[in-house]
mmCIF file of C-alpha atoms in Angstrom:
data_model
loop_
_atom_site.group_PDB
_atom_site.id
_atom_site.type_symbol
_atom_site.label_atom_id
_atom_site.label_comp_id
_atom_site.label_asym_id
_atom_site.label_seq_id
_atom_site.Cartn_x
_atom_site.Cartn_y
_atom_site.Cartn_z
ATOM 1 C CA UNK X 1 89.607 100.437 110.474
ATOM 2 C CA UNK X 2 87.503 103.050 110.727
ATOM 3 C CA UNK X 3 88.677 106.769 110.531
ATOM 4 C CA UNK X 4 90.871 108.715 113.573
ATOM 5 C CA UNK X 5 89.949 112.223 113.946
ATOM 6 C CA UNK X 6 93.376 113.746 113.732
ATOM 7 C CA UNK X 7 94.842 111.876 111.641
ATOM 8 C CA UNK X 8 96.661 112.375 108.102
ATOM 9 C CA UNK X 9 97.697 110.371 105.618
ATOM 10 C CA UNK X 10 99.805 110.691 102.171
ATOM 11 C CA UNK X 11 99.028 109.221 99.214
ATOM 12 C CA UNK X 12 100.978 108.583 96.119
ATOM 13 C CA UNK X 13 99.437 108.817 92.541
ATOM 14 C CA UNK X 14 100.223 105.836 90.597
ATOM 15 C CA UNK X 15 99.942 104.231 87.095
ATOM 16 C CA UNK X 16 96.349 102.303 87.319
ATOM 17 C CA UNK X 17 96.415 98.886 86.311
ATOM 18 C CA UNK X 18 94.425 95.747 86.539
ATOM 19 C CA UNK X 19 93.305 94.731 90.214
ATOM 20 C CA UNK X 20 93.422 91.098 89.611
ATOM 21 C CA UNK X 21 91.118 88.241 90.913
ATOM 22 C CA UNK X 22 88.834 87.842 93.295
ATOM 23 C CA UNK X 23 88.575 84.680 96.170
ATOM 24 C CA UNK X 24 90.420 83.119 98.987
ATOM 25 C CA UNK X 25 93.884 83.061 98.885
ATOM 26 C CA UNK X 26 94.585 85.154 95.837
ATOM 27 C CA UNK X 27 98.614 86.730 95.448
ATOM 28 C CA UNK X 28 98.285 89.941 93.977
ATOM 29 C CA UNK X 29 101.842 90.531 92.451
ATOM 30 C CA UNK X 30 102.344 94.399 91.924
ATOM 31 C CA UNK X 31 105.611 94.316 92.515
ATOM 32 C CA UNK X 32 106.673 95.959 89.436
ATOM 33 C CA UNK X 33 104.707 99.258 89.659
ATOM 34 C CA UNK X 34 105.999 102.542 89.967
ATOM 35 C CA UNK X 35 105.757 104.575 93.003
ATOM 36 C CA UNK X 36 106.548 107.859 91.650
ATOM 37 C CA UNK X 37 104.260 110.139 91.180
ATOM 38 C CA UNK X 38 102.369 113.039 92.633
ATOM 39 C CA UNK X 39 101.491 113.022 96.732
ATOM 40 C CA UNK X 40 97.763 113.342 97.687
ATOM 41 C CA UNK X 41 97.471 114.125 101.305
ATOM 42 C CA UNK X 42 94.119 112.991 103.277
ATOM 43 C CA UNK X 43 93.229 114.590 106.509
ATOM 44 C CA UNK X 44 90.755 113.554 109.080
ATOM 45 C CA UNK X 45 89.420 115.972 111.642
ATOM 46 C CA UNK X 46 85.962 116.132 114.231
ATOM 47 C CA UNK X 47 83.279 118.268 113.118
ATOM 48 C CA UNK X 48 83.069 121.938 114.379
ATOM 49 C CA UNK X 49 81.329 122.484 118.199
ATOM 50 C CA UNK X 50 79.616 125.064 116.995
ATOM 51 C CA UNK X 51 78.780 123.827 113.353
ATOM 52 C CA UNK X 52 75.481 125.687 111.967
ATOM 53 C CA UNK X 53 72.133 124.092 113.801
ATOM 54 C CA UNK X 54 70.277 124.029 109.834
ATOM 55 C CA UNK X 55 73.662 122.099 108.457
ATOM 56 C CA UNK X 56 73.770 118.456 107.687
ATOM 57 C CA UNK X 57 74.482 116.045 110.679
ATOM 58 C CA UNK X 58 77.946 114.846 110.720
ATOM 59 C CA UNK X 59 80.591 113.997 113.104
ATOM 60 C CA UNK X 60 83.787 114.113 111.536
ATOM 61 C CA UNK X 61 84.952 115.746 107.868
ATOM 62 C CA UNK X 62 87.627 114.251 105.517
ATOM 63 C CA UNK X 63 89.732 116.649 103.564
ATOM 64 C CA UNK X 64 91.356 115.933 100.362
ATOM 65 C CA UNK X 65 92.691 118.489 96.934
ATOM 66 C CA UNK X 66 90.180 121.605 98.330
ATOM 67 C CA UNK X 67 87.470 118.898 98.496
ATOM 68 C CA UNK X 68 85.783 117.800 101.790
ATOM 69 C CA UNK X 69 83.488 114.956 102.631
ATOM 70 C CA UNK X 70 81.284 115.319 105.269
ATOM 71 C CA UNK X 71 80.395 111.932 107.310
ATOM 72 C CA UNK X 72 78.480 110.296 110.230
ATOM 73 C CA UNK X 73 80.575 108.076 112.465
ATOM 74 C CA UNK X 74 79.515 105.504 115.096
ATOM 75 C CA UNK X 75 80.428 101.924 116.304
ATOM 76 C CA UNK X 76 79.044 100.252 113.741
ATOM 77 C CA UNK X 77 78.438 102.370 110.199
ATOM 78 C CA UNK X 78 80.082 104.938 108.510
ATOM 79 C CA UNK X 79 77.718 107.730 106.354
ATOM 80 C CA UNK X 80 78.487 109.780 104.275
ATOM 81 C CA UNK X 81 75.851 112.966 104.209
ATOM 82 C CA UNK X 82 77.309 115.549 102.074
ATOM 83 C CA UNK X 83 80.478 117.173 100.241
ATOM 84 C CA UNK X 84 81.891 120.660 98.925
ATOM 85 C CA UNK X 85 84.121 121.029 95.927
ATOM 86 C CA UNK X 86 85.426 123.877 94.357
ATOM 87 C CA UNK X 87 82.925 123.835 91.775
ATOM 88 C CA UNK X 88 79.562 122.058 94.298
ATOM 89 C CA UNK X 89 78.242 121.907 96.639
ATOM 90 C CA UNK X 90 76.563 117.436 97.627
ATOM 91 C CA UNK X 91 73.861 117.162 100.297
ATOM 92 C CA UNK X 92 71.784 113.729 100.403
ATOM 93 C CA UNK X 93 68.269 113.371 101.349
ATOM 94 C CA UNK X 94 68.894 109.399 101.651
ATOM 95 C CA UNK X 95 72.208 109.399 102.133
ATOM 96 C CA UNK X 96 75.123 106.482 101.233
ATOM 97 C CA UNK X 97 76.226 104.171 103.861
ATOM 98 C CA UNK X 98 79.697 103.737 103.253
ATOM 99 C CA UNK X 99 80.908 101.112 105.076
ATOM 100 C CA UNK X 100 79.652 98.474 108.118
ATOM 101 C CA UNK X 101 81.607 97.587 111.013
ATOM 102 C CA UNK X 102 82.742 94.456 111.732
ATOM 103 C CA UNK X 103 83.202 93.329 108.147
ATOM 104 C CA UNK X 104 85.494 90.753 107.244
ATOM 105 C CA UNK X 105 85.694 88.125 103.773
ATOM 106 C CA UNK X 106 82.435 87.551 102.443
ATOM 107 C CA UNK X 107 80.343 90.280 104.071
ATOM 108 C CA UNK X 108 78.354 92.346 101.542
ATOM 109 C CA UNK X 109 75.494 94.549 101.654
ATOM 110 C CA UNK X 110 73.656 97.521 99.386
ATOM 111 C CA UNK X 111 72.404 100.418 100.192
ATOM 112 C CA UNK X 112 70.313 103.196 98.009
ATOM 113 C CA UNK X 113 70.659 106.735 97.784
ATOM 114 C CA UNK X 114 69.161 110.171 97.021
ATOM 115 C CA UNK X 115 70.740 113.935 97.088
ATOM 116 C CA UNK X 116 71.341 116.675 95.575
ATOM 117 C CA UNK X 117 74.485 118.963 93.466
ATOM 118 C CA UNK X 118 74.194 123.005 93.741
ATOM 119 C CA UNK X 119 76.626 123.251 90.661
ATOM 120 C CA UNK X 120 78.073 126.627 91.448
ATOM 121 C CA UNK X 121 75.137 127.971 92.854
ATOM 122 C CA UNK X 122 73.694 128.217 89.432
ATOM 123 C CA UNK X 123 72.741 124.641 88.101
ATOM 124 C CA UNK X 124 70.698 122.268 90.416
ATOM 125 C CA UNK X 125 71.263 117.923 89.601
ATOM 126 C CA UNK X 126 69.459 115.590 91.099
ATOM 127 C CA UNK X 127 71.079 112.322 91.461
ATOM 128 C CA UNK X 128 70.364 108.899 92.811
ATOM 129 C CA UNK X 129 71.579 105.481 92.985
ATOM 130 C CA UNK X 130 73.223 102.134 94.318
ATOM 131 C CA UNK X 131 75.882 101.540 96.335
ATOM 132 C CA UNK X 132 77.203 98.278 97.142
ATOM 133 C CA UNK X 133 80.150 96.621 99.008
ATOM 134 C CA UNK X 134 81.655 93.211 99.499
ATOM 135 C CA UNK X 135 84.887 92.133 100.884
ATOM 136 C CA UNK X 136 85.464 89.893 97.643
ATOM 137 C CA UNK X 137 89.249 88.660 98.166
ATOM 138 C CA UNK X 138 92.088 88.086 100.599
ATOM 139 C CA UNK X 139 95.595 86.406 99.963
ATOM 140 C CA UNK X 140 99.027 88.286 100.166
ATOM 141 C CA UNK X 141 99.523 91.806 98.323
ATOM 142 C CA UNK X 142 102.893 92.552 96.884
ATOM 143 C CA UNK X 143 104.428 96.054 96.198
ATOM 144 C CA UNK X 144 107.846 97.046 94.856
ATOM 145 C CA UNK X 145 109.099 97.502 98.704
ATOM 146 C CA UNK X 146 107.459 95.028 100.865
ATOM 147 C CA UNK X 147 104.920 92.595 100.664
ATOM 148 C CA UNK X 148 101.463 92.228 103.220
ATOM 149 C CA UNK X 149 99.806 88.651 103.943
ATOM 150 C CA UNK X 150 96.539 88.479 105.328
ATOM 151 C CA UNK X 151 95.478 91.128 103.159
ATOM 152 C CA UNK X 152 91.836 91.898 102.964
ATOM 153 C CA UNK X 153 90.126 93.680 99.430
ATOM 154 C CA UNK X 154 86.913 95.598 99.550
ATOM 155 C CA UNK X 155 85.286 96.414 96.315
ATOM 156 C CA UNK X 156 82.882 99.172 96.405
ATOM 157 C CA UNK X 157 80.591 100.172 93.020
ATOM 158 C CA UNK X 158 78.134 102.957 93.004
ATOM 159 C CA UNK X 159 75.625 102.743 89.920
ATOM 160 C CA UNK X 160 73.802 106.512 90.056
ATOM 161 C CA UNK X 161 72.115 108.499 87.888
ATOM 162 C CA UNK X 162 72.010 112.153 87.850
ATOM 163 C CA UNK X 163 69.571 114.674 86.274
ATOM 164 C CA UNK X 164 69.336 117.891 85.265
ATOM 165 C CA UNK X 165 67.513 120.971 82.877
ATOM 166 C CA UNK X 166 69.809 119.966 79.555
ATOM 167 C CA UNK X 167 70.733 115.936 80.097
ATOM 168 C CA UNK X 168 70.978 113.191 82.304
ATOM 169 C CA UNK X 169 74.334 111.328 82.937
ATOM 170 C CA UNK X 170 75.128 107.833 84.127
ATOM 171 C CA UNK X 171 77.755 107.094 86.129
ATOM 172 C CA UNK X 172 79.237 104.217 87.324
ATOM 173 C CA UNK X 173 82.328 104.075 89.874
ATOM 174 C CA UNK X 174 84.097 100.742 91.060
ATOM 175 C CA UNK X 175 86.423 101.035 94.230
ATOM 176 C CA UNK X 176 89.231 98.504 95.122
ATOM 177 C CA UNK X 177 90.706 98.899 98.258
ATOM 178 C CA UNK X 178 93.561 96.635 100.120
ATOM 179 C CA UNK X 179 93.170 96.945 104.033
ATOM 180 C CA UNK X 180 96.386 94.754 105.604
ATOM 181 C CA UNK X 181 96.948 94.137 109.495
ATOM 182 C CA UNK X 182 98.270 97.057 111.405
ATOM 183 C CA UNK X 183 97.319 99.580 109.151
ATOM 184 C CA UNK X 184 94.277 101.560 109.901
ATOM 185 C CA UNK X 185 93.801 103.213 106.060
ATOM 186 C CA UNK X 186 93.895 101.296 102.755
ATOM 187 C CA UNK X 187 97.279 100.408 101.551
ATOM 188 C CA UNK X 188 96.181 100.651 97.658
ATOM 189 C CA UNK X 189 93.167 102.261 96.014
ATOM 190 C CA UNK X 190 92.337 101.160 92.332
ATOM 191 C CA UNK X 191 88.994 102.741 90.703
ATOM 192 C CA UNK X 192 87.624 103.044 87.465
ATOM 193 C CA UNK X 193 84.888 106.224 86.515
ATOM 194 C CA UNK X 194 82.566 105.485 83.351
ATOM 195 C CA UNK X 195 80.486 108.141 82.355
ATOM 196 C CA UNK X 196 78.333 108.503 80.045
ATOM 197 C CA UNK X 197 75.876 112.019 79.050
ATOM 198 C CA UNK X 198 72.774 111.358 77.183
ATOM 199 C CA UNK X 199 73.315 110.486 73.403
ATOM 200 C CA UNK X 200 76.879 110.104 73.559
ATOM 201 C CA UNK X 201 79.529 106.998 74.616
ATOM 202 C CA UNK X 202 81.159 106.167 77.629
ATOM 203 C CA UNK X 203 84.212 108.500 78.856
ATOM 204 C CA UNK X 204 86.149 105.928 81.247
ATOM 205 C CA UNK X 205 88.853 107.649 83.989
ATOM 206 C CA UNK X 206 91.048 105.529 85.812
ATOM 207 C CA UNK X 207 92.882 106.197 89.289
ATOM 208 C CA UNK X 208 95.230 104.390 91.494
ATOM 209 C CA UNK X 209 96.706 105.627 94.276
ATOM 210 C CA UNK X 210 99.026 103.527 97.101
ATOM 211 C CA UNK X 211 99.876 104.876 100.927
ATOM 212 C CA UNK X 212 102.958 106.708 101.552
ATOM 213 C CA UNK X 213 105.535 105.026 104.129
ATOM 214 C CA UNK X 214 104.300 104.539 107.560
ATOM 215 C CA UNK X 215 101.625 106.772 106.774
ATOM 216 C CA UNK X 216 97.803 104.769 108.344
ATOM 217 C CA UNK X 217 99.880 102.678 110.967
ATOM 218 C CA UNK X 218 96.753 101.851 113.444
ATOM 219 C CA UNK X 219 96.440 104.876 115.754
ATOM 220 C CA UNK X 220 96.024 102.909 119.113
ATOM 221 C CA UNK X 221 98.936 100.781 118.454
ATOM 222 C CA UNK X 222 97.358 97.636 118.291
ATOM 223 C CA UNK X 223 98.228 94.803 115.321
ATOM 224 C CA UNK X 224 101.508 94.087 114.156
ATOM 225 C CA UNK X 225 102.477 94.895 110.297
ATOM 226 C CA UNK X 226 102.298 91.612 108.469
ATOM 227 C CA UNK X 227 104.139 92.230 105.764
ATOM 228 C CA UNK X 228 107.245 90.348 104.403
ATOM 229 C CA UNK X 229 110.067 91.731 106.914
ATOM 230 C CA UNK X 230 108.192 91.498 110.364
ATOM 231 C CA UNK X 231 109.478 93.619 113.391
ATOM 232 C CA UNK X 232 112.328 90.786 114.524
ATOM 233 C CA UNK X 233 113.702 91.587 111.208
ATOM 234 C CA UNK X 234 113.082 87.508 110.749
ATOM 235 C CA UNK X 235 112.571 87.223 106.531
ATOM 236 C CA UNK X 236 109.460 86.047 105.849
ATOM 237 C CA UNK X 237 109.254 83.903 102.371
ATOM 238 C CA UNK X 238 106.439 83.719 99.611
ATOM 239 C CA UNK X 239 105.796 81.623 97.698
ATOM 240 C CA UNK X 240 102.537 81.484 94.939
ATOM 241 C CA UNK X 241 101.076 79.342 93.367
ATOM 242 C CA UNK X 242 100.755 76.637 95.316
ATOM 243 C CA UNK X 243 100.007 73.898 93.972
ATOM 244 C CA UNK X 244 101.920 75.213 90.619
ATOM 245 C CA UNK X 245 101.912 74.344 87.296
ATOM 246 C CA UNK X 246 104.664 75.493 84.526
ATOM 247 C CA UNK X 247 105.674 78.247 87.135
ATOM 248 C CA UNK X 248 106.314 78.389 90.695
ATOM 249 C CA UNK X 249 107.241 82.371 92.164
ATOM 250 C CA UNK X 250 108.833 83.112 95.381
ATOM 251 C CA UNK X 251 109.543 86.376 97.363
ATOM 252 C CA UNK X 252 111.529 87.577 100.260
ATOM 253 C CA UNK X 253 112.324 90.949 102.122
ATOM 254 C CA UNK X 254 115.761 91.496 103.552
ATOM 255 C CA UNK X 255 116.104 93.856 106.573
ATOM 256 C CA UNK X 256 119.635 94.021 105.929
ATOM 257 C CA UNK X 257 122.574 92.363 103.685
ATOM 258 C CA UNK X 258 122.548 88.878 104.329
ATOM 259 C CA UNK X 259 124.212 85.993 102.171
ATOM 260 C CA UNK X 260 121.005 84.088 100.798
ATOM 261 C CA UNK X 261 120.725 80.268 99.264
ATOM 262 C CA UNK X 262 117.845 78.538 97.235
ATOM 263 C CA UNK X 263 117.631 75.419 97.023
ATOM 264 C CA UNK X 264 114.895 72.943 95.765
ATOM 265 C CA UNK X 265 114.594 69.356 96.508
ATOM 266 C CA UNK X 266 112.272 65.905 96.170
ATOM 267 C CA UNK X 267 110.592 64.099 98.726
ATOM 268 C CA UNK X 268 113.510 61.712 99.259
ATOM 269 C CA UNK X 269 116.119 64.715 100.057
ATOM 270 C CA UNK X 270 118.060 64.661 96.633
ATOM 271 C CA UNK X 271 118.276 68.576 95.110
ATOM 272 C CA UNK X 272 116.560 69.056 92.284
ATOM 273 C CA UNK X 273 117.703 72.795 91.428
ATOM 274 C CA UNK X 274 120.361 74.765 93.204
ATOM 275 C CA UNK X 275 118.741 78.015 92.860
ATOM 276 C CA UNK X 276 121.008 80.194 94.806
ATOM 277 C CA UNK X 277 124.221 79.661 96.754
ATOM 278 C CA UNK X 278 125.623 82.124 99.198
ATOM 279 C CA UNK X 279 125.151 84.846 97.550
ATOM 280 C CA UNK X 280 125.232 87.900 98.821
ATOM 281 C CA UNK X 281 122.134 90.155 99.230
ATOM 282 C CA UNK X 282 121.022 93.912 100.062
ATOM 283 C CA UNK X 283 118.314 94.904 101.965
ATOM 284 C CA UNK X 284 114.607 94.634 99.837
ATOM 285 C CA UNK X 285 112.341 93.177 98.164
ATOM 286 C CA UNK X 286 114.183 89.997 96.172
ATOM 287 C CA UNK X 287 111.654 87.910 93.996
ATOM 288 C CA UNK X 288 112.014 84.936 91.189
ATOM 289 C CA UNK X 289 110.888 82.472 89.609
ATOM 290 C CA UNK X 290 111.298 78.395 88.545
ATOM 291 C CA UNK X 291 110.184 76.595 85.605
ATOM 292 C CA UNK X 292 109.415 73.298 85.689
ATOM 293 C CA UNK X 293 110.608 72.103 82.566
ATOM 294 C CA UNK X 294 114.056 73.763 83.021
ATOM 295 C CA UNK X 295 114.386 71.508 86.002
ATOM 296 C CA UNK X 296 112.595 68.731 85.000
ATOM 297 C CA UNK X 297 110.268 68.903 87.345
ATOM 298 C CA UNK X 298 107.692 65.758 87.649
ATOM 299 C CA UNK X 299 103.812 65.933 89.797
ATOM 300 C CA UNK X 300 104.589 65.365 93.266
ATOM 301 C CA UNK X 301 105.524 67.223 96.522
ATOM 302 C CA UNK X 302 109.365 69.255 96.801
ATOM 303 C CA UNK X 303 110.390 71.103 99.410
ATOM 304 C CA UNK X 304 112.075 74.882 98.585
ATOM 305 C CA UNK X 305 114.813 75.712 101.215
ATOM 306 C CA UNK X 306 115.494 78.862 102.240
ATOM 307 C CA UNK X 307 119.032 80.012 103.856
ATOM 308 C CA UNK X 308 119.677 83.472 105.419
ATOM 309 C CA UNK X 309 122.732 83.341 106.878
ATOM 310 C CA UNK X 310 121.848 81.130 109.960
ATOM 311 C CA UNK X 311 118.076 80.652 109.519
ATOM 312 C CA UNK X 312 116.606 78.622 107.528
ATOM 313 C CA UNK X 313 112.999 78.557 106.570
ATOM 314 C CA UNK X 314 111.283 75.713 104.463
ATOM 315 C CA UNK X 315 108.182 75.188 102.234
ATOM 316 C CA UNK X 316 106.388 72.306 100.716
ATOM 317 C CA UNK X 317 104.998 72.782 97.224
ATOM 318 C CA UNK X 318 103.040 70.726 95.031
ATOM 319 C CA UNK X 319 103.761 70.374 91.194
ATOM 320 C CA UNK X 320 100.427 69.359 89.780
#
């Protein structure tokens, strides 16, 4: 997953919100957010042949709202060295390893760092820190328009401290990012910004962000999307939790209008709830939901039969 020089990606400014558990397994249900909002468009590109000999090493820059990153690239770490703003100008004497490569559920590590801000070429900050990363969760992610198994989140948090004439100010950052199969970039960013100035409380900013379309499909073609209407256009079903107590959710994405049934039964064939019947659905994301007690549900295993059109797709749940 790591960056493509050449390549750009849109993302779309959305309400923040909670980013849910950690662990194996987890379904992250986010179905009901909104994906209007403004577009924030990322761009990728090699650093200059002829860059400045006394400049900062770096082999690629990412450009994003007038700001640009500046990192080092290579097979297995990604650095990042410096940064320009509008308003500063970031150079690190120690700088922050952003990310490892391979990393996969479970991996962790921390790294420390040391720079510098030119605030407008008129106040100087010194500022140093933590930075750590672990791939804390995977499961399936769900978004108003299609859902991703085999999803993989990274949480990031950077603990710094930064210093100048007049104060000092902490600053604390924590990253969540969703990384799915087939899709180079992060499908959803979530992060939370406290700071806090000498004297005074915390100021806490929040940010969410989720990728635009097709936008990050993996540049070399390689992987498949995994995501609830796979290339064959075969529906794919969800279902969470499982084992389930009061509740038990399902999903599906349609490819096209197809009539759909629902139907659950015991573990000697007889039905215990006919969810659905032949009805008629549109393309998109279709979710709900059964209670126990409105069916009368007792512990034990069921089996929740699926019906589009001709196919039929089946899966054993446990009421605990």
């Amino acid at each position: 997953n790591a960056a493509i020089s050449g390549d750009s990606n849109t993302y779309i400014k959305i309400p923040f919100f909670s980013p849910g558990d950690a662990g194996p397994d987890q379904v992250w249900d986010f179905s009901g957010i909104s994906l209007a909002g403004e577009k924030i468009v990322s761009r990728i590109s090699s650093a200059p042949q002829e860059k400045d000999k006394n400049s900062i090493d770096y082999n690629y820059i990412l450009n994003e709202k007038g700001n640009s990153y500046y990192y080092k690239l290579n097979e297995t770490s990604l650095t990042e060295v410096g940064g320009a703003t509008p308003d500063y100008t970031l150079t690190y004497s120690d700088p922050i390893t952003r990310m490892i490569y391979p990393f996969a559920y479970g991996d962790h590590f921390t790294d420390n760092f040391t720079g510098e801000a030119s605030v407008k070429n008129i106040k100087k900050v010194d500022f140093s820190g933590v930075y750590s990363v672990k791939a804390d969760a995977f499961g399936t992610l769900i978004m108003p328009d299609r859902a991703y198994t085999d999803a993989l989140r990274v949480r990031a948090e950077s603990d710094g401290l930064e210093i100048n004439q007049c104060n000092s100010v902490e600053v604390k950052v924590v990253h969540y990012l969703w990384y799915v199969p087939g899709r180079r970039y992060p499908v959803l960013n979530i992060s939370t910004t406290d700071r806090r100035v000498s004297g005074k409380e915390y100021q806490t900013t929040n940010y969410a962000v989720v990728l635009a379309g097709n936008s990050g499909t993996t540049s070399n073609g390689k992987g498949q999307l995994q995501d609830v209407a796979p290339v064959d256009d075969s529906p794919v079903v969800v279902v969470y939790p499982n084992p389930f107590g009061d509740n038990l959710n399902y999903l599906y994405f349609l490819r096209k209008s197809v009539p759909v049934s629902v139907t659950l039964t015991d573990v000697t064939g007889r039905t215990t709830g006919l969810l659905l019947k032949h009805q008629q659905q549109g393309e998109g994301l279709h979710s709900a939901s059964i209670n126990s007690d409105d069916l009368n549900l007792t512990p034990g295993i069921y089996y929740l039969t699926f019906v589009f059109d001709k196919q039929v797709i089946v899966r054993k749940v446990i009421k605990l």
